[in-house]
Amino acid sequence: MANPNFLLEIGVEEIPDWMIRPALEHLSKAFATLLADNKLKGAVSWVDATPRRLVLAAERLPKGQKDSVELVTGPPKSAGEGAAQGFARKLGVSVDQLETTATPKGEYFSFRKKVAGRTTAEILAEALPGLILGIPWPKTMYWTTKSGARFIRPIRWVVALLGSKVVPFMVAGVASSNVTSGHRRFGKAKVKVTIRAYEEKLRANHVMVRAGERRGKIEEGVAALTAGKGLGCRTDEALLDTLTYLTEWPTAILGSFDPAYLSLPEEVLVTVMRHHQKYFSVAREDGSLAPHFIAVMNVPSDAEGLVVAGNERVLRARFNDARFFWETDQKRKLADRVESLANVTFQAKLGSYLDKTQRVVELVKQLGGDEHAQRAALVAKCDLTTDMVKEFTDLQGVVGGLYLRAQGEPEAVAQAVYDHYKPASMEAAIPRTEAGRMVSLADKLDTLRECFKIGMIPSGSRDPFALRRAAQGVVKILVEGNSALTVRAHLNGDAQLEEFFLDRIRYYFREVRGFAYDEVNAVLAAGWDPLTDAASRLEAIRAVRPTENFEPLAASFKRIRNILKQADWATGISYAHGLLEAGPEVDLCSRFEALQPEVTAKRKSADYTAALQLIASLRPQVDLFFDKVLVNSPDPNVRRNRLALLDSLLREFSSIADFSEIVTS
Amino acid sequence: MDSYQQILFKLKRYWSDRGCIIQEPYDVEVGAGTMCPETFLRVLGPRPYRVAYVQPSRRPADGRYGENPNRLYKHQQLQVILKPTPDDVIEQYLGSLEAIGIDLRKHDIKFEEDNWESPTLGAWGIGWQVMLDGLEITQFTYFQQCGGIDLEMAPAELTYGLERLSAFLQNKESVYEIEWTPGVRYQEVRFADEQQFSVYNFELADIEALWQMFALHEKECQRLLDMYAKYEPKARFPVLAAYDQVLKCSHLFNLLDSRGAISVTERVGVIGRVRKLAVGAAQLWMAQQQEAA
């Protein structure tokens, strides 16, 4: 890799941490496109960022574009000398400098115009302001005037160096230069840089430009703080990411809290530390929560312990609040709060959470939920009325479960409520118990049905009620919870909702489970309810697909489908043995009829792999049939009989998967 | 150790030295310093303005009878508006912390994304919550819209939580322990306030009367707003008086809310009624300014 000869640093007020990486990706791509569009060689060396700067370095940028020749075509030769003179005059050249060029439409006057290449500096100076302001952000702002530039936060400086020279331009009222800015309190406000010394200079001013280096420093700090103390930091990649992009010079510190707070549920303590304070939790060797936390500062040290003390005090106040909420909430049992749900809106048009609760209880009954599941459905949403959940909304469900346990409800009920928002994502776990899965399913199905009923249907990126996630959750619970439930019966016969579900099912099998798209299409075309059955059929296809007979047979099935389609064949007509022709046709029919009961037996016992292997064994007879027998027999009765035979075969053997959906090579 | 009022003096002095008008608190109940006309109306239009003031901010639902060490029905905000925003606004802000004795080489400051929004005022902005050693001490906002109107400039709004900041500086676990001035604790000045208003706001406020008052102020506001078109000379028209009525409505809404008198379904509707008045007042203010220009 060559040394970079171009550097761009966009100095910005603190960018939200989670937006930084996508912005860098865009910046890198946009710069590569800029080079390509201008026929400039060179490549992006790296992009990186801190909260206050987006940086791009590129290498092997040439001094400028090569000179080029452009062919300018004028009037047709047939237009004569006069036209040529006019053409030459327009170009400012003499007629004898013109040439003629042959085109499919005839000969034309033409001129080879030399175009001088522009310098890279010139091209960059012109393009970079647009490139910078073209970085897409989830939400932008203006800071000069209403008609001024928009960006994620105000741009305060820009470094743009090509070799040793500044690429001069203005963006959002800021002139590019070779002057960057160090850490807000441990660096100089103005730091002159060169490309070669860029990172060094910033490091001397307490800025680590590279996220990887900052992340490493946090990890080392954490390890050093816990080493030899019988403590371990709970890993939390997302938080590590956040802290990496929230700091320019991260330093981890270890704080403590009064072990008395450990009497509060761990979930509450961890949420306070994680979501409100961005602290890592610390565990003892046995995995239990230790009365410590790890915070990450944006300064090099805490020599006097002031930062630790400050953070400890904040955490103490937060924990005190949590304890206060816990104690207040216990004054009224969760089970006594059902009626209060009338005052909590589920959705303006869909009424209150009391209405929702009543529907979900009913649905749990219909789904066959036991008494614990029904009880859990009744009290599942009650924690929305507690102070704890009002303060820590992420803990909805969890708090309900904890309170129910503390209030002496059966463990099965408490667990079901605790789990009923699960799975939180496609990677997360589903509810642990049958009752939990039941309540979760009913809750999500209800949301889906009701929202679709009033036309609140996700489109594009608009999905305010997270209906995709809800449907995804239903699919995941049904499949991974190995449920025999048939979900279709509970979709209200709503065609749009069914289609929406089917989409989520495809997504699940493809993206989460890694099945090929044609396998998914083939299996779903043969039915998708219950989903566990579709999953078993998919596994079987995946197992049988590499065997030698499968894909050729799939190709034959596709052929059969096409033949029937062309013949406009009405399915379900039976064939007559008497009309079969001896040889390949009779052989195919006998083999088919011999296999049929065996396949059915295997299919009924859900041994789909064996059933598919049996079906695949039909390949020699099918091949021979197509080789030797003319389906479109001149005798219309024979022809119809053949179509009926093929149709029976296709129908009989397509109930595991529609093989014609399989893409064969 | 600086007392609470010393901290206030220093902050006011600091912003006064940077060209701010130092205003006294607005004398109508508000939920936040943003609602005062000094912010809500002055951020509109192209005319530069710099102002700083302490605003007692009343949030009835946050009252805890004086029993919670960190939550108050009425807390004090220092509100700073810089219009237009100076390029070094963050440096100026950090300087204000240093001016009250926070050595930023010994403490940890972070700017964490937090976009402020007030549906009641039709106002929103982009910015951060400023964290000092893990404590949120300031809301820093680049105002983008107010009263439903896109702002000509995007003024910077700095809102300091004075009790938190003072408790931090004085190393107190409870706001009631803050030393207001040597020998006098916050408790002695404010406890009765917290306790009595919690009782009123949560228990004794007459819901029917509050609704009637709300309707009266709403009607008076709308009556004024409707008069503007025909009123001459425009410059004398009392937009400010109409806006006071908006503030009354907003506070009554908060009271009704803490009294549990507004169902969730009604809530959106009532917020919409207040916003309509706020937007109306903002539009008249703009019209009047343009008339004068």
PDB file of C-alpha atoms in Angstrom, chain A residues 13-19 139-147 150 152-154 156 184-187 243 246-247 276-279 296-302 304 306-308 310-314 316-318 320-321 324-325 343-345 348 391, chain B residues 64 67-71 84-91 94-95 98 104-115 124-129 131-135 140 142-145 150-154 167-173 263-265:
ATOM      1  CA  GLU A  13     -19.358  19.282  16.663  1.00  0.00           C
ATOM      2  CA  GLU A  14     -20.075  16.010  18.464  1.00  0.00           C
ATOM      3  CA  ILE A  15     -21.761  13.576  16.039  1.00  0.00           C
ATOM      4  CA  PRO A  16     -24.135  11.008  17.564  1.00  0.00           C
ATOM      5  CA  ASP A  17     -22.057   7.872  17.996  1.00  0.00           C
ATOM      6  CA  TRP A  18     -24.371   5.481  16.158  1.00  0.00           C
ATOM      7  CA  MET A  19     -24.413   7.544  12.983  1.00  0.00           C
ATOM      8  CA  LYS A 139     -31.673  13.876  10.821  1.00  0.00           C
ATOM      9  CA  THR A 140     -29.939  17.056   9.759  1.00  0.00           C
ATOM     10  CA  MET A 141     -29.910  20.617  11.047  1.00  0.00           C
ATOM     11  CA  TYR A 142     -28.966  24.081   9.868  1.00  0.00           C
ATOM     12  CA  TRP A 143     -26.917  26.430  11.999  1.00  0.00           C
ATOM     13  CA  THR A 144     -26.078  29.482   9.937  1.00  0.00           C
ATOM     14  CA  THR A 145     -29.375  30.515   8.402  1.00  0.00           C
ATOM     15  CA  LYS A 146     -32.497  28.727   7.282  1.00  0.00           C
ATOM     16  CA  SER A 147     -31.223  28.522   3.707  1.00  0.00           C
ATOM     17  CA  ARG A 150     -27.475  21.236   6.468  1.00  0.00           C
ATOM     18  CA  ILE A 152     -25.665  16.376  11.252  1.00  0.00           C
ATOM     19  CA  ARG A 153     -24.066  19.039  13.489  1.00  0.00           C
ATOM     20  CA  PRO A 154     -22.217  22.277  12.621  1.00  0.00           C
ATOM     21  CA  ARG A 156     -16.327  23.920  12.281  1.00  0.00           C
ATOM     22  CA  ARG A 184     -11.294  19.981  23.711  1.00  0.00           C
ATOM     23  CA  ARG A 185      -9.297  20.307  26.932  1.00  0.00           C
ATOM     24  CA  PHE A 186      -6.114  18.255  26.455  1.00  0.00           C
ATOM     25  CA  GLY A 187      -5.160  19.501  23.005  1.00  0.00           C
ATOM     26  CA  LEU A 243     -18.148   4.488  23.984  1.00  0.00           C
ATOM     27  CA  LEU A 246     -18.291   8.953  22.127  1.00  0.00           C
ATOM     28  CA  THR A 247     -14.669   9.658  23.009  1.00  0.00           C
ATOM     29  CA  HIS A 276     -28.897   5.580  31.601  1.00  0.00           C
ATOM     30  CA  GLN A 277     -25.239   5.843  32.514  1.00  0.00           C
ATOM     31  CA  LYS A 278     -23.459   3.889  29.771  1.00  0.00           C
ATOM     32  CA  TYR A 279     -21.520   1.841  32.315  1.00  0.00           C
ATOM     33  CA  VAL A 296     -15.292   5.340  30.214  1.00  0.00           C
ATOM     34  CA  MET A 297     -14.131   8.950  30.370  1.00  0.00           C
ATOM     35  CA  ASN A 298     -13.029  11.176  27.521  1.00  0.00           C
ATOM     36  CA  VAL A 299      -9.964  12.390  29.416  1.00  0.00           C
ATOM     37  CA  PRO A 300      -6.596  10.730  30.039  1.00  0.00           C
ATOM     38  CA  SER A 301      -6.769  10.261  33.808  1.00  0.00           C
ATOM     39  CA  ASP A 302      -8.673  10.774  37.009  1.00  0.00           C
ATOM     40  CA  GLU A 304      -7.783  12.821  42.151  1.00  0.00           C
ATOM     41  CA  LEU A 306     -13.096  13.182  41.102  1.00  0.00           C
ATOM     42  CA  VAL A 307     -14.669  11.542  38.069  1.00  0.00           C
ATOM     43  CA  VAL A 308     -15.125   8.233  39.859  1.00  0.00           C
ATOM     44  CA  GLY A 310     -19.006  12.024  40.556  1.00  0.00           C
ATOM     45  CA  ASN A 311     -20.196   8.970  38.682  1.00  0.00           C
ATOM     46  CA  GLU A 312     -20.701   7.058  41.909  1.00  0.00           C
ATOM     47  CA  ARG A 313     -22.873   9.854  43.249  1.00  0.00           C
ATOM     48  CA  VAL A 314     -25.002   9.950  40.112  1.00  0.00           C
ATOM     49  CA  ARG A 316     -26.411   6.333  43.872  1.00  0.00           C
ATOM     50  CA  ALA A 317     -29.148   8.852  43.102  1.00  0.00           C
ATOM     51  CA  ARG A 318     -30.397   6.689  40.218  1.00  0.00           C
ATOM     52  CA  ASN A 320     -32.237   5.457  45.097  1.00  0.00           C
ATOM     53  CA  ASP A 321     -34.892   6.435  42.593  1.00  0.00           C
ATOM     54  CA  PHE A 324     -38.179   4.353  45.673  1.00  0.00           C
ATOM     55  CA  PHE A 325     -40.145   3.207  42.600  1.00  0.00           C
ATOM     56  CA  ASN A 343     -56.309   4.843  31.096  1.00  0.00           C
ATOM     57  CA  VAL A 344     -53.327   3.704  29.063  1.00  0.00           C
ATOM     58  CA  THR A 345     -53.741   4.160  25.341  1.00  0.00           C
ATOM     59  CA  ALA A 348     -55.679   6.179  19.470  1.00  0.00           C
ATOM     60  CA  GLU A 391     -39.000   5.555  34.396  1.00  0.00           C
TER      61      GLU A 391
ATOM     62  CA  ARG B  64     -42.547  14.542  45.275  1.00  0.00           C
ATOM     63  CA  GLU B  67     -39.366  13.689  49.881  1.00  0.00           C
ATOM     64  CA  ASN B  68     -37.226  12.762  46.904  1.00  0.00           C
ATOM     65  CA  PRO B  69     -33.695  14.194  47.088  1.00  0.00           C
ATOM     66  CA  ASN B  70     -33.443  14.790  43.345  1.00  0.00           C
ATOM     67  CA  ARG B  71     -36.906  15.609  42.058  1.00  0.00           C
ATOM     68  CA  PRO B  84     -27.108  34.029  15.970  1.00  0.00           C
ATOM     69  CA  THR B  85     -25.022  31.201  17.340  1.00  0.00           C
ATOM     70  CA  PRO B  86     -21.352  32.125  17.605  1.00  0.00           C
ATOM     71  CA  ASP B  87     -18.974  29.663  15.907  1.00  0.00           C
ATOM     72  CA  ASP B  88     -17.239  28.959  19.192  1.00  0.00           C
ATOM     73  CA  VAL B  89     -20.470  28.423  21.121  1.00  0.00           C
ATOM     74  CA  ILE B  90     -19.289  25.159  22.667  1.00  0.00           C
ATOM     75  CA  GLU B  91     -16.050  26.768  23.829  1.00  0.00           C
ATOM     76  CA  LEU B  94     -17.329  25.140  28.462  1.00  0.00           C
ATOM     77  CA  GLY B  95     -15.855  28.447  29.615  1.00  0.00           C
ATOM     78  CA  GLU B  98     -14.849  26.787  34.218  1.00  0.00           C
ATOM     79  CA  LEU B 104     -12.401  20.445  32.948  1.00  0.00           C
ATOM     80  CA  ARG B 105      -8.950  18.854  32.969  1.00  0.00           C
ATOM     81  CA  LYS B 106     -10.028  16.996  36.092  1.00  0.00           C
ATOM     82  CA  HIS B 107     -13.582  16.164  35.045  1.00  0.00           C
ATOM     83  CA  ASP B 108     -15.196  14.270  32.212  1.00  0.00           C
ATOM     84  CA  ILE B 109     -17.456  16.160  29.808  1.00  0.00           C
ATOM     85  CA  LYS B 110     -19.394  14.413  27.077  1.00  0.00           C
ATOM     86  CA  PHE B 111     -21.920  15.653  24.547  1.00  0.00           C
ATOM     87  CA  GLU B 112     -24.526  12.949  24.047  1.00  0.00           C
ATOM     88  CA  GLU B 113     -27.181  13.150  21.361  1.00  0.00           C
ATOM     89  CA  ASP B 114     -30.474  14.506  22.645  1.00  0.00           C
ATOM     90  CA  ASN B 115     -32.919  16.317  20.433  1.00  0.00           C
ATOM     91  CA  TRP B 124     -37.964  21.461  18.338  1.00  0.00           C
ATOM     92  CA  GLY B 125     -34.242  21.522  18.006  1.00  0.00           C
ATOM     93  CA  ILE B 126     -31.160  19.406  17.560  1.00  0.00           C
ATOM     94  CA  GLY B 127     -28.518  19.021  20.189  1.00  0.00           C
ATOM     95  CA  TRP B 128     -27.089  17.200  23.145  1.00  0.00           C
ATOM     96  CA  GLN B 129     -27.429  16.604  26.802  1.00  0.00           C
ATOM     97  CA  MET B 131     -22.857  15.039  30.796  1.00  0.00           C
ATOM     98  CA  LEU B 132     -20.433  15.978  33.551  1.00  0.00           C
ATOM     99  CA  ASP B 133     -18.980  12.899  35.269  1.00  0.00           C
ATOM    100  CA  GLY B 134     -22.120  11.024  34.278  1.00  0.00           C
ATOM    101  CA  LEU B 135     -24.518  13.759  35.412  1.00  0.00           C
ATOM    102  CA  PHE B 140     -27.783  22.235  24.541  1.00  0.00           C
ATOM    103  CA  TYR B 142     -29.788  24.393  18.150  1.00  0.00           C
ATOM    104  CA  PHE B 143     -33.324  25.671  17.783  1.00  0.00           C
ATOM    105  CA  GLN B 144     -34.798  24.750  14.394  1.00  0.00           C
ATOM    106  CA  GLN B 145     -38.493  25.481  14.731  1.00  0.00           C
ATOM    107  CA  ASP B 150     -38.834  27.472  10.756  1.00  0.00           C
ATOM    108  CA  LEU B 151     -36.362  29.806  12.397  1.00  0.00           C
ATOM    109  CA  GLU B 152     -34.399  32.246  10.226  1.00  0.00           C
ATOM    110  CA  MET B 153     -31.339  31.644  12.321  1.00  0.00           C
ATOM    111  CA  ALA B 154     -30.787  28.611  14.439  1.00  0.00           C
ATOM    112  CA  ALA B 167     -25.361  19.874  44.236  1.00  0.00           C
ATOM    113  CA  PHE B 168     -22.463  18.648  42.107  1.00  0.00           C
ATOM    114  CA  LEU B 169     -20.251  21.604  42.941  1.00  0.00           C
ATOM    115  CA  GLN B 170     -21.083  21.471  46.612  1.00  0.00           C
ATOM    116  CA  ASN B 171     -20.867  17.686  46.722  1.00  0.00           C
ATOM    117  CA  LYS B 172     -24.372  17.261  48.179  1.00  0.00           C
ATOM    118  CA  GLU B 173     -26.453  14.081  47.928  1.00  0.00           C
ATOM    119  CA  SER B 263     -57.113  10.663  29.971  1.00  0.00           C
ATOM    120  CA  VAL B 264     -54.542   9.518  27.523  1.00  0.00           C
ATOM    121  CA  THR B 265     -57.015   9.796  24.699  1.00  0.00           C
TER     122      THR B 265
END
